[in-house]
CSV table of C-alpha atoms in Angstrom, one decimal:
chain,number,residue,atom,x,y,z
Y,597,UNK,CA,-45.5,39.8,-17.8
Y,598,UNK,CA,-41.8,39.1,-18.6
Y,599,UNK,CA,-42.5,35.3,-18.5
Y,600,UNK,CA,-45.5,35.8,-20.8
Y,601,UNK,CA,-43.4,37.8,-23.3
Y,602,UNK,CA,-40.7,35.1,-23.1
Y,603,UNK,CA,-43.2,32.4,-24.0
Y,604,UNK,CA,-44.5,34.5,-26.9
Y,605,UNK,CA,-41.0,34.9,-28.2
Y,606,UNK,CA,-40.4,31.2,-28.0
Y,607,UNK,CA,-43.6,30.5,-29.8
Y,608,UNK,CA,-42.8,33.0,-32.6
Y,609,UNK,CA,-39.4,31.5,-33.0
Y,610,UNK,CA,-40.8,28.0,-33.4
Y,611,UNK,CA,-43.6,29.3,-35.6
Y,612,UNK,CA,-41.1,31.0,-38.0
Y,613,UNK,CA,-38.9,27.9,-38.0
Y,614,UNK,CA,-41.8,25.5,-38.6
Y,615,UNK,CA,-43.3,27.8,-41.3
Y,616,UNK,CA,-40.0,28.0,-43.2
Y,617,UNK,CA,-39.4,24.2,-43.0
Y,618,UNK,CA,-42.9,23.1,-43.8
Y,619,UNK,CA,-43.2,25.6,-46.7
Y,620,UNK,CA,-40.0,24.5,-48.2
Y,621,UNK,CA,-41.0,20.8,-47.9
Y,622,UNK,CA,-44.4,21.3,-49.4
Y,623,UNK,CA,-43.1,23.4,-52.3
Y,624,UNK,CA,-40.5,20.7,-53.1
Y,625,UNK,CA,-43.1,17.9,-52.7
Y,626,UNK,CA,-45.7,19.7,-54.9
Y,627,UNK,CA,-43.2,20.7,-57.6
Y,628,UNK,CA,-41.9,17.1,-57.8
Y,629,UNK,CA,-45.4,15.7,-57.9
Y,630,UNK,CA,-46.6,18.0,-60.6
Y,631,UNK,CA,-43.5,17.3,-62.8
Y,632,UNK,CA,-43.7,13.6,-62.3
Y,633,UNK,CA,-47.5,13.1,-62.8
Y,634,UNK,CA,-48.3,16.1,-64.9
Y,635,UNK,CA,-50.9,17.4,-62.4
Y,636,UNK,CA,-52.0,21.0,-62.5
Y,637,UNK,CA,-53.2,22.5,-59.2
Y,638,UNK,CA,-55.9,25.1,-59.3
Y,639,UNK,CA,-56.1,28.2,-57.1
Y,640,UNK,CA,-58.8,26.6,-55.0
Y,641,UNK,CA,-56.6,23.6,-54.3
Y,642,UNK,CA,-53.7,25.8,-53.4
Y,643,UNK,CA,-55.8,28.0,-51.1
Y,644,UNK,CA,-57.1,24.9,-49.2
Y,645,UNK,CA,-53.6,23.4,-48.9
Y,646,UNK,CA,-52.3,26.8,-47.6
Y,647,UNK,CA,-55.0,27.0,-44.9
Y,648,UNK,CA,-54.3,23.5,-43.8
Y,649,UNK,CA,-50.6,24.0,-43.8
Y,650,UNK,CA,-50.9,27.2,-41.8
Y,651,UNK,CA,-53.1,25.5,-39.2
Y,652,UNK,CA,-50.6,22.6,-39.0
Y,653,UNK,CA,-47.7,25.1,-38.5
Y,654,UNK,CA,-49.7,26.9,-35.7
Y,655,UNK,CA,-50.3,23.6,-33.9
Y,656,UNK,CA,-46.8,22.3,-34.4
Y,657,UNK,CA,-45.4,25.6,-33.1
Y,658,UNK,CA,-47.6,25.4,-30.1
Y,659,UNK,CA,-46.6,21.8,-29.5
Y,660,UNK,CA,-42.9,22.6,-29.8
Y,661,UNK,CA,-43.3,25.6,-27.4
Y,662,UNK,CA,-45.0,23.5,-24.8
Y,663,UNK,CA,-42.4,20.7,-25.0
Y,664,UNK,CA,-39.6,23.3,-24.9
Y,665,UNK,CA,-41.1,24.9,-21.7
Y,666,UNK,CA,-41.5,21.6,-20.0
Y,667,UNK,CA,-37.9,20.6,-21.0
Y,668,UNK,CA,-36.5,23.9,-19.7
Y,669,UNK,CA,-38.4,23.6,-16.5
Y,670,UNK,CA,-37.1,20.1,-15.9
Y,671,UNK,CA,-33.5,20.5,-17.1
Y,672,UNK,CA,-32.6,24.2,-16.8
Y,673,UNK,CA,-34.9,26.1,-14.5
Y,674,UNK,CA,-35.0,23.6,-11.7
Y,675,UNK,CA,-31.2,23.4,-11.5
Y,676,UNK,CA,-30.8,27.1,-11.9
Y,677,UNK,CA,-33.3,27.7,-9.2
Y,678,UNK,CA,-31.5,25.3,-6.8
Y,679,UNK,CA,-28.2,27.0,-7.5
Y,680,UNK,CA,-29.7,30.5,-6.9
Y,681,UNK,CA,-31.3,29.3,-3.6
Y,682,UNK,CA,-28.1,27.8,-2.4
Y,683,UNK,CA,-26.2,31.0,-3.4
Y,684,UNK,CA,-28.6,33.1,-1.4
Y,685,UNK,CA,-28.1,30.8,1.7
Y,686,UNK,CA,-24.3,31.2,1.3
Y,687,UNK,CA,-24.7,35.0,1.2
Y,688,UNK,CA,-26.7,34.7,4.4
Y,689,UNK,CA,-23.9,32.8,6.1
Y,690,UNK,CA,-25.0,29.2,5.7
Y,691,UNK,CA,-22.0,27.4,4.2
Y,692,UNK,CA,-23.3,23.9,4.8
Y,693,UNK,CA,-25.7,24.1,1.8
Y,694,UNK,CA,-25.0,21.8,-1.2
Y,695,UNK,CA,-26.8,21.6,-4.6
Y,696,UNK,CA,-27.9,18.0,-5.5
Y,697,UNK,CA,-26.4,16.8,-8.8
Y,698,UNK,CA,-29.0,16.8,-11.6
Y,699,UNK,CA,-29.5,13.4,-13.3
Y,700,UNK,CA,-27.6,12.6,-16.4
Y,701,UNK,CA,-30.8,11.9,-18.3
Y,702,UNK,CA,-32.3,15.3,-17.5
Y,703,UNK,CA,-29.4,17.7,-17.9
Y,704,UNK,CA,-26.3,18.5,-19.8
Y,705,UNK,CA,-22.8,17.8,-18.6
Y,706,UNK,CA,-22.2,21.5,-18.4
Y,707,UNK,CA,-24.8,21.9,-15.6
Y,708,UNK,CA,-23.3,18.9,-13.7
Y,709,UNK,CA,-19.9,20.6,-14.0
Y,710,UNK,CA,-21.3,23.9,-12.7
Y,711,UNK,CA,-23.0,22.1,-9.7
Y,712,UNK,CA,-19.8,20.3,-8.9
Y,713,UNK,CA,-17.8,23.5,-8.9
Y,714,UNK,CA,-20.5,25.3,-6.8
Y,715,UNK,CA,-20.4,22.5,-4.2
Y,716,UNK,CA,-16.6,22.5,-4.1
Y,717,UNK,CA,-16.7,26.3,-3.6
Y,718,UNK,CA,-19.2,26.0,-0.8
Y,719,UNK,CA,-17.1,23.3,0.9
Y,720,UNK,CA,-14.0,25.5,0.7
Y,721,UNK,CA,-15.9,28.5,2.0
Y,722,UNK,CA,-17.2,26.4,4.9
Y,723,UNK,CA,-13.6,25.4,5.7
Y,724,UNK,CA,-12.5,29.0,5.6
Y,725,UNK,CA,-15.4,30.1,7.9
Y,726,UNK,CA,-14.6,27.3,10.3
Y,727,UNK,CA,-11.0,28.3,10.2
Y,728,UNK,CA,-11.9,31.9,11.0
Y,729,UNK,CA,-14.1,31.1,13.9
Y,730,UNK,CA,-11.8,28.5,15.3
Y,731,UNK,CA,-8.8,30.9,14.9
Y,732,UNK,CA,-10.7,33.7,16.7
Y,733,UNK,CA,-11.9,31.4,19.5
Y,734,UNK,CA,-8.5,29.8,20.1
Y,735,UNK,CA,-6.5,33.0,19.8
Y,736,UNK,CA,-8.8,35.0,22.1
Y,737,UNK,CA,-8.4,32.3,24.7
Y,738,UNK,CA,-4.7,31.5,24.4
Y,739,UNK,CA,-3.3,35.0,23.8
Y,740,UNK,CA,-4.4,36.4,27.1
Y,741,UNK,CA,-1.4,35.0,29.1
Y,742,UNK,CA,1.4,36.4,26.9
Y,743,UNK,CA,-0.4,39.7,26.5
Y,744,UNK,CA,-0.9,40.0,30.2
Y,745,UNK,CA,2.8,39.2,30.8
Y,746,UNK,CA,3.8,41.8,28.2
Y,747,UNK,CA,1.6,44.4,29.8
Y,748,UNK,CA,3.1,43.7,33.2
Y,749,UNK,CA,6.6,44.0,31.9
Y,750,UNK,CA,5.7,47.2,30.1
Y,751,UNK,CA,4.4,48.7,33.3
Y,752,UNK,CA,7.5,47.7,35.2
Y,753,UNK,CA,9.7,49.3,32.5
Y,754,UNK,CA,7.9,52.6,33.3
Y,755,UNK,CA,9.2,52.7,36.9
Y,756,UNK,CA,11.6,55.6,37.4
Y,757,UNK,CA,15.2,54.9,38.3
Y,758,UNK,CA,15.0,51.3,37.1
Y,759,UNK,CA,18.4,49.6,37.2
Y,760,UNK,CA,19.9,48.6,33.8
Y,761,UNK,CA,19.8,44.9,34.7
Y,762,UNK,CA,16.1,45.0,35.5
Y,763,UNK,CA,15.4,47.0,32.4
Y,764,UNK,CA,17.1,44.4,30.2
Y,765,UNK,CA,15.3,41.6,32.0
Y,766,UNK,CA,11.9,43.1,31.5
Y,767,UNK,CA,12.7,43.9,27.8
Y,768,UNK,CA,13.8,40.3,27.3
Y,769,UNK,CA,10.5,39.1,28.9
Y,770,UNK,CA,8.5,41.2,26.4
Y,771,UNK,CA,10.5,39.9,23.5
Y,772,UNK,CA,10.1,36.3,24.6
Y,773,UNK,CA,6.4,36.6,25.1
Y,774,UNK,CA,5.9,38.4,21.8
Y,775,UNK,CA,7.8,35.6,20.0
Y,776,UNK,CA,5.7,33.0,21.8
Y,777,UNK,CA,2.5,34.9,20.7
Y,778,UNK,CA,3.7,35.1,17.1
Y,779,UNK,CA,4.6,31.4,17.0
Y,780,UNK,CA,1.2,30.5,18.6
Y,781,UNK,CA,-0.7,32.5,16.0
Y,782,UNK,CA,1.3,30.9,13.1
Y,783,UNK,CA,0.7,27.4,14.4
Y,784,UNK,CA,-3.0,28.0,15.0
Y,785,UNK,CA,-3.4,29.2,11.4
Y,786,UNK,CA,-1.5,26.2,10.1
Y,787,UNK,CA,-3.5,23.7,12.3
Y,788,UNK,CA,-6.8,25.3,11.6
Y,789,UNK,CA,-6.2,25.1,7.8
Y,790,UNK,CA,-5.1,21.5,8.0
Y,791,UNK,CA,-8.2,20.6,10.1
Y,792,UNK,CA,-10.9,22.6,8.4
Y,793,UNK,CA,-9.9,22.8,4.7
Y,794,UNK,CA,-9.5,20.1,2.2
Y,795,UNK,CA,-5.8,19.6,1.7
Y,796,UNK,CA,-4.4,17.9,-1.4
Y,797,UNK,CA,-0.8,16.9,-0.7
Y,798,UNK,CA,1.6,17.8,-3.4
Y,799,UNK,CA,3.5,14.5,-3.9
Y,800,UNK,CA,7.0,14.6,-5.1
Y,801,UNK,CA,9.9,12.1,-4.9
Y,802,UNK,CA,12.7,13.1,-2.6
Y,803,UNK,CA,15.4,11.6,-0.3
Y,804,UNK,CA,14.0,11.4,3.2
Y,805,UNK,CA,17.4,11.0,4.8
Y,806,UNK,CA,18.6,14.3,3.3
Y,807,UNK,CA,15.4,16.1,4.6
Y,808,UNK,CA,16.0,14.7,8.1
Y,809,UNK,CA,19.6,15.9,8.1
Y,810,UNK,CA,18.5,19.4,6.9
Y,811,UNK,CA,15.9,19.5,9.7
Y,812,UNK,CA,18.4,18.5,12.4
Y,813,UNK,CA,21.0,21.0,11.3
Y,814,UNK,CA,18.6,23.8,12.0
Y,815,UNK,CA,19.1,23.1,15.7
Y,816,UNK,CA,22.9,23.0,15.6
Y,817,UNK,CA,23.3,26.2,17.7
Y,818,UNK,CA,21.1,24.7,20.4
Y,819,UNK,CA,23.0,21.4,20.8
Y,820,UNK,CA,26.3,23.2,20.8
Y,821,UNK,CA,25.1,25.8,23.4
Y,822,UNK,CA,23.5,23.1,25.6
Y,823,UNK,CA,26.3,20.5,25.0
Y,824,UNK,CA,23.7,18.0,23.8
Y,825,UNK,CA,25.0,14.8,22.3
Y,826,UNK,CA,23.6,14.0,18.9
Y,827,UNK,CA,23.5,10.4,17.6
Y,828,UNK,CA,22.3,9.6,14.1
Y,829,UNK,CA,21.7,6.4,12.2
Y,830,UNK,CA,20.2,7.4,8.9
Y,831,UNK,CA,19.9,4.8,6.1
Y,832,UNK,CA,21.0,6.1,2.7
Y,833,UNK,CA,18.8,6.5,-0.5
Y,834,UNK,CA,15.5,6.1,1.2
Y,835,UNK,CA,13.1,7.7,-1.2
Y,836,UNK,CA,9.5,8.7,-0.5
Y,837,UNK,CA,6.8,10.3,-2.7
Y,838,UNK,CA,5.0,12.7,-0.3
Y,839,UNK,CA,4.4,16.4,0.3
Y,840,UNK,CA,7.9,17.7,1.2
Y,841,UNK,CA,6.6,20.9,2.8
Y,842,UNK,CA,4.1,19.2,5.0
Y,843,UNK,CA,6.5,16.5,6.1
Y,844,UNK,CA,9.1,19.1,7.1
Y,845,UNK,CA,6.6,20.4,9.6
Y,846,UNK,CA,6.6,17.0,11.3
Y,847,UNK,CA,10.4,16.8,11.7
Y,848,UNK,CA,10.8,20.4,12.8
Y,849,UNK,CA,8.2,20.1,15.5
Y,850,UNK,CA,9.4,16.7,16.8
Y,851,UNK,CA,13.0,17.8,16.9
Y,852,UNK,CA,12.0,21.1,18.5
Y,853,UNK,CA,10.2,19.2,21.2
Y,854,UNK,CA,13.1,16.9,21.7
Y,855,UNK,CA,15.5,19.8,22.2
Y,856,UNK,CA,13.0,21.6,24.4
Y,857,UNK,CA,12.7,18.8,26.9
Y,858,UNK,CA,16.3,17.6,26.8
Y,859,UNK,CA,18.5,19.1,29.6
Y,860,UNK,CA,22.0,20.4,29.0
Y,861,UNK,CA,24.4,17.5,28.6
Y,862,UNK,CA,21.6,15.2,27.4
Y,863,UNK,CA,21.3,13.1,24.3
Y,864,UNK,CA,19.1,13.1,21.2
Y,865,UNK,CA,19.0,10.3,18.7
Y,866,UNK,CA,17.7,10.4,15.2
Y,867,UNK,CA,17.4,7.2,13.1
Y,868,UNK,CA,15.9,6.2,9.7
Y,869,UNK,CA,15.3,2.6,8.7
Y,870,UNK,CA,13.1,1.1,6.0
Y,871,UNK,CA,11.7,-2.1,4.7
Y,872,UNK,CA,10.3,-2.8,1.2
Y,873,UNK,CA,7.2,-0.7,1.7
Y,874,UNK,CA,7.7,1.8,4.5
Y,875,UNK,CA,10.2,4.2,6.1
Y,876,UNK,CA,10.5,4.4,9.8
Y,877,UNK,CA,11.8,7.6,11.5
Y,878,UNK,CA,12.6,7.6,15.3
Y,879,UNK,CA,13.4,10.6,17.3
Y,880,UNK,CA,14.5,9.9,20.9
Y,881,UNK,CA,15.5,12.3,23.7
Y,882,UNK,CA,16.8,11.8,27.2
Y,883,UNK,CA,14.5,14.4,28.7
Y,884,UNK,CA,11.9,14.3,31.5
Y,885,UNK,CA,9.6,11.9,29.7
Y,886,UNK,CA,5.9,11.8,30.5
Y,887,UNK,CA,3.3,9.7,32.4
Y,888,UNK,CA,0.8,7.4,30.6
Y,889,UNK,CA,-1.9,10.0,31.4
Y,890,UNK,CA,0.0,12.8,29.7
Y,891,UNK,CA,0.9,10.6,26.7
Y,892,UNK,CA,-2.8,9.9,26.1
Y,893,UNK,CA,-3.4,13.6,25.5
Y,894,UNK,CA,-0.3,14.9,23.8
Y,895,UNK,CA,-1.8,15.2,20.3
Y,896,UNK,CA,-4.7,17.4,21.6
Y,897,UNK,CA,-4.6,21.1,20.8
Y,898,UNK,CA,-3.2,23.4,23.5
Y,899,UNK,CA,-2.4,20.4,25.8
Y,900,UNK,CA,0.8,20.8,27.7
Y,901,UNK,CA,1.7,18.0,30.1
Y,902,UNK,CA,4.8,19.6,31.5
Y,903,UNK,CA,3.8,23.1,32.6
Y,904,UNK,CA,7.4,23.9,33.6
Y,905,UNK,CA,8.2,24.2,29.8
Y,906,UNK,CA,4.9,26.1,29.0
Y,907,UNK,CA,6.7,29.4,28.3
Y,908,UNK,CA,8.6,27.7,25.5
Y,909,UNK,CA,5.6,26.3,23.6
Y,910,UNK,CA,1.9,26.6,23.0
Y,911,UNK,CA,0.7,23.0,22.9
Y,912,UNK,CA,0.1,23.0,19.2
Y,913,UNK,CA,3.2,21.4,17.7
Y,914,UNK,CA,2.1,17.7,18.3
Y,915,UNK,CA,-1.4,18.4,17.2
Y,916,UNK,CA,0.0,19.8,14.0
Y,917,UNK,CA,2.3,16.8,13.6
Y,918,UNK,CA,-0.6,14.3,14.1
Y,919,UNK,CA,-2.7,16.1,11.5
Y,920,UNK,CA,0.0,16.1,8.9
Y,921,UNK,CA,0.8,12.4,9.5
Y,922,UNK,CA,-2.9,11.6,9.0
Y,923,UNK,CA,-3.0,13.7,5.7
Y,924,UNK,CA,0.0,11.8,4.3
Y,925,UNK,CA,-1.6,8.5,5.4
Y,926,UNK,CA,1.2,7.7,7.9
Y,927,UNK,CA,1.3,6.5,11.5
Y,928,UNK,CA,2.8,8.1,14.6
Y,929,UNK,CA,3.4,6.5,18.0
Y,930,UNK,CA,5.1,7.5,21.2
Y,931,UNK,CA,6.9,5.6,23.9
Y,932,UNK,CA,7.8,7.5,27.1
Y,933,UNK,CA,8.7,7.0,30.7
Y,934,UNK,CA,9.0,9.6,33.4
Y,935,UNK,CA,12.6,10.6,33.9
Y,936,UNK,CA,13.9,8.5,31.0
Y,937,UNK,CA,12.8,10.5,27.9
Y,938,UNK,CA,10.5,9.8,24.9
Y,939,UNK,CA,10.7,8.1,21.6
Y,940,UNK,CA,8.5,9.3,18.7
Y,941,UNK,CA,8.2,7.0,15.8
Y,942,UNK,CA,6.8,8.0,12.4
Y,943,UNK,CA,5.9,5.5,9.7
Y,944,UNK,CA,5.4,6.6,6.1
Y,945,UNK,CA,5.2,4.8,2.7
Y,946,UNK,CA,8.3,4.5,0.6
Y,947,UNK,CA,8.3,5.6,-3.1
């Protein structure tokens, strides 16, 4: 019924428009003809002309209405129906749906822009949903160990007559595992977002050497406490045009790993060199190193080749590093040997 009333309204609108235009044109034409040729029209002539004109207006209005209905069906209703169907699927939880772009010949640029925005929204929603499920899956699996340890320490703290030394030890264990859990959740969120959402790096020009020095200084208390020798060879005025925040994740994680695996009295080297097109960052440690089998998996999520250091990490740092390096279109390689340490090399474009 509503559709029928809509068609009637369209028809009446075209009828009134056509009647107005045709009447004005005929009156102007008749007036000009009578004045130019001196013709006098009789009532019978006017009546016949009016009937013919009215019939023509009815037919023209009907023709315009049919053409407009077909046009709307092809250019408006079809696209609107596709968008509505896709929206219903998204509401139902299907974030893989996409609306095909209407042809340029059959639709306005406005509709193409709406479809583009809708598809972009669906893609972002899909990434958010994947992030959520991935986060829940990973956290539910990986959080069991620290939670179990915290629960055990909590039970031990409840023992009556517990010596102060033991009480401090158990409290420190709870604090360490809670910190590990917090770090793990933070890294999972970062990594899931980098993997499952479209990231647009915010490029800015900055001095790479200064950023490396700032990252290294964050670990000053560690190298002083562990008596670790620091060797730096950082070229000056090496500028890059990259996402500063993303790149800082790379240096922080690589340096954190270097300090984690370097024993007291060891050595860590940081160097920055460059050619005309690329900057090369090397971070070397004198730690335990790794076997070729371990090296083949170090960029995988939750992989920890050295289980003796598992309580100090969660196997996400290098996966995060690899993803960031890929996003900024760089390269990362590792050279390592058991008992002789590792060298991580990151190559990025210069500004």
